[in-house]
C-alpha positions as MATLAB code, in Angstrom:
seq = 'MNTRHGSSEAQELAERLGLLSDEELTRRCAAGSFTELAHGIAAAELRSRGLAAPAPPEPLPPEADSEPEPYHGDMVTVARRFTPIDAHVLCACLESAGIPAVVADAELVQTNLLWSIAMGGVSLRVPQAFVQEANDVIAAFERGALSLDENFDPNQ';
ca = [
     196.314  120.545   -2.261;
     198.463  118.456   -4.840;
     200.481  116.058   -2.978;
     202.135  114.164   -6.257;
     205.933  113.648   -5.674;
     208.193  112.737   -8.772;
     207.575  109.463   -9.608;
     203.425  109.424   -9.525;
     204.360  113.213  -11.412;
     206.781  111.596  -13.625;
     203.922  108.178  -14.302;
     200.704  110.872  -14.793;
     203.169  112.496  -17.223;
     204.315  109.031  -19.175;
     200.213  108.564  -19.432;
     199.380  112.013  -20.640;
     202.562  111.843  -23.632;
     201.025  107.614  -24.475;
     198.209  109.803  -25.498;
     199.163  111.634  -28.631;
     199.831  110.371  -31.959;
     203.608  109.491  -32.931;
     203.575  112.858  -35.138;
     202.467  115.239  -31.976;
     204.446  113.063  -30.066;
     207.508  113.447  -32.276;
     206.986  117.085  -32.866;
     206.518  118.253  -29.094;
     209.465  116.343  -28.000;
     212.178  117.893  -31.170;
     210.502  121.642  -30.142;
     212.631  122.210  -27.099;
     210.093  122.960  -25.274;
     210.006  120.154  -22.753;
     211.565  119.835  -19.625;
     214.690  117.262  -19.039;
     212.800  114.454  -17.335;
     209.944  115.194  -20.071;
     212.271  114.852  -23.064;
     213.430  111.548  -21.369;
     209.681  109.953  -20.800;
     209.072  111.292  -24.580;
     212.078  109.780  -25.817;
     211.068  106.722  -24.148;
     207.779  106.332  -25.233;
     208.603  107.114  -29.293;
     211.658  104.032  -29.224;
     208.805  101.888  -27.440;
     206.851  102.570  -30.268;
     209.335  101.753  -32.745;
     210.060  105.260  -34.027;
     213.301  107.241  -33.629;
     213.764  109.784  -30.980;
     215.232  113.274  -31.934;
     217.449  114.614  -29.780;
     216.941  117.613  -27.723;
     217.712  121.301  -29.148;
     220.727  123.287  -27.700;
     219.939  125.410  -25.147;
     220.465  128.957  -27.027;
     223.712  130.586  -25.834;
     223.148  133.771  -23.455;
     222.928  137.002  -25.822;
     226.943  138.611  -25.461;
     225.860  141.989  -25.929;
     223.078  142.494  -24.262;
     222.976  144.488  -21.030;
     220.011  144.833  -18.618;
     217.948  148.127  -19.425;
     219.038  150.683  -17.338;
     217.207  152.566  -14.436;
     215.471  155.670  -15.153;
     214.189  156.040  -11.988;
     210.772  155.063  -10.199;
     207.407  154.949  -12.303;
     205.803  158.468  -11.817;
     202.054  159.390  -12.701;
     201.751  161.848  -15.944;
     198.073  161.565  -16.779;
     195.209  160.544  -15.437;
     192.512  159.351  -17.774;
     188.633  158.178  -16.652;
     188.716  155.843  -19.326;
     190.946  153.170  -20.016;
     190.879  152.984  -23.566;
     191.326  157.229  -23.477;
     194.512  156.384  -21.059;
     196.275  153.473  -23.547;
     196.000  155.374  -26.778;
     197.733  158.576  -24.603;
     199.907  155.378  -23.687;
     200.866  154.431  -27.839;
     200.928  157.410  -28.284;
     204.139  158.273  -25.282;
     205.632  154.409  -26.439;
     205.680  155.697  -30.178;
     207.545  158.668  -29.209;
     210.549  156.271  -27.696;
     208.758  156.890  -24.037;
     208.075  153.750  -21.723;
     204.606  154.571  -20.601;
     202.673  151.865  -18.644;
     198.498  152.108  -17.947;
     197.965  151.055  -14.120;
     194.636  150.095  -12.495;
     193.109  150.055  -16.466;
     191.334  146.606  -15.086;
     189.776  146.904  -12.431;
     187.821  150.859  -14.069;
     186.812  148.763  -16.235;
     185.445  145.629  -13.967;
     183.651  148.595  -12.010;
     183.162  152.172  -13.977;
     181.742  153.617  -11.200;
     184.680  153.256   -9.469;
     186.473  155.475  -11.825;
     185.856  158.726  -10.077;
     186.365  157.499   -6.721;
     190.259  156.324   -7.867;
     190.999  159.353   -9.476;
     190.954  157.115  -13.081;
     193.236  154.856  -14.601;
     197.062  156.490  -13.958;
     199.682  156.949  -16.839;
     202.970  156.086  -15.457;
     207.142  156.720  -16.880;
     209.984  156.203  -15.366;
     211.312  159.785  -13.430;
     213.388  160.274  -16.502;
     210.976  160.683  -18.942;
     208.393  162.546  -17.131;
     209.813  165.883  -19.118;
     209.245  164.329  -22.426;
     206.271  162.414  -21.759;
     204.439  166.126  -20.464;
     205.325  167.983  -24.244;
     204.206  164.519  -26.073;
     200.484  164.828  -24.055;
     200.628  168.605  -24.212;
     200.972  168.122  -28.356;
     198.790  165.403  -28.274;
     196.044  167.278  -25.896;
     196.041  170.779  -28.311;
     195.593  168.242  -31.522;
     199.144  168.443  -32.805;
     199.573  164.519  -33.661;
     196.736  164.428  -34.834;
     196.330  163.432  -38.916;
     195.178  165.744  -41.721;
     192.163  164.653  -44.054;
     194.330  163.805  -46.840;
     196.259  161.368  -45.008;
     197.007  158.085  -46.763;
     197.939  155.229  -44.534;
     199.157  153.311  -47.765;
     202.228  155.558  -48.614;
];
C-alpha cells in the first residue's frame, strides 16, 4: 500500500526528473503534460542546471459548440456471434453505416473459447434508436449485399 504523502512524493518526483537529460526534461516541461506540481519541480531542476524553464502551456479553452452526444436509448443486443472476429467485422459494418455499435464479451470468449457456447457467444449491441437500422445492415451483410465484386480496385 502506498502511504507516501505530498512532500515525499514531491521528493521522489524531483529525484526522477533529476535523472533526465537537459533535452528530455525541457521537452517534457514544454509539452504541457505535467501537473502544476510536476511543472514547478521540472522548472526548478532546469534552473538549477542553468537552463531557462519553459512556461507551462496555456490550457485549451473548452469547446463552445461541443454538446454532449444525445441519448439514443439503452444498448440492445442485435446479434450474437460465436467468434469475436465475426462480431468485430459486423460491428465495423454497422459503424461504417453510421450506427454506434459495441462488441461485448469478446475478451472473455477469447480467453476461453469453450465458454462461447455457454455464454451465447459475443454480443453486438447498439442504442435502442438504431435497432431497426442495425437489423437492416446485418440482413444486408448476411445476404452478401455488402460484399465487394471481383473487379474491385481499392486504388480508385
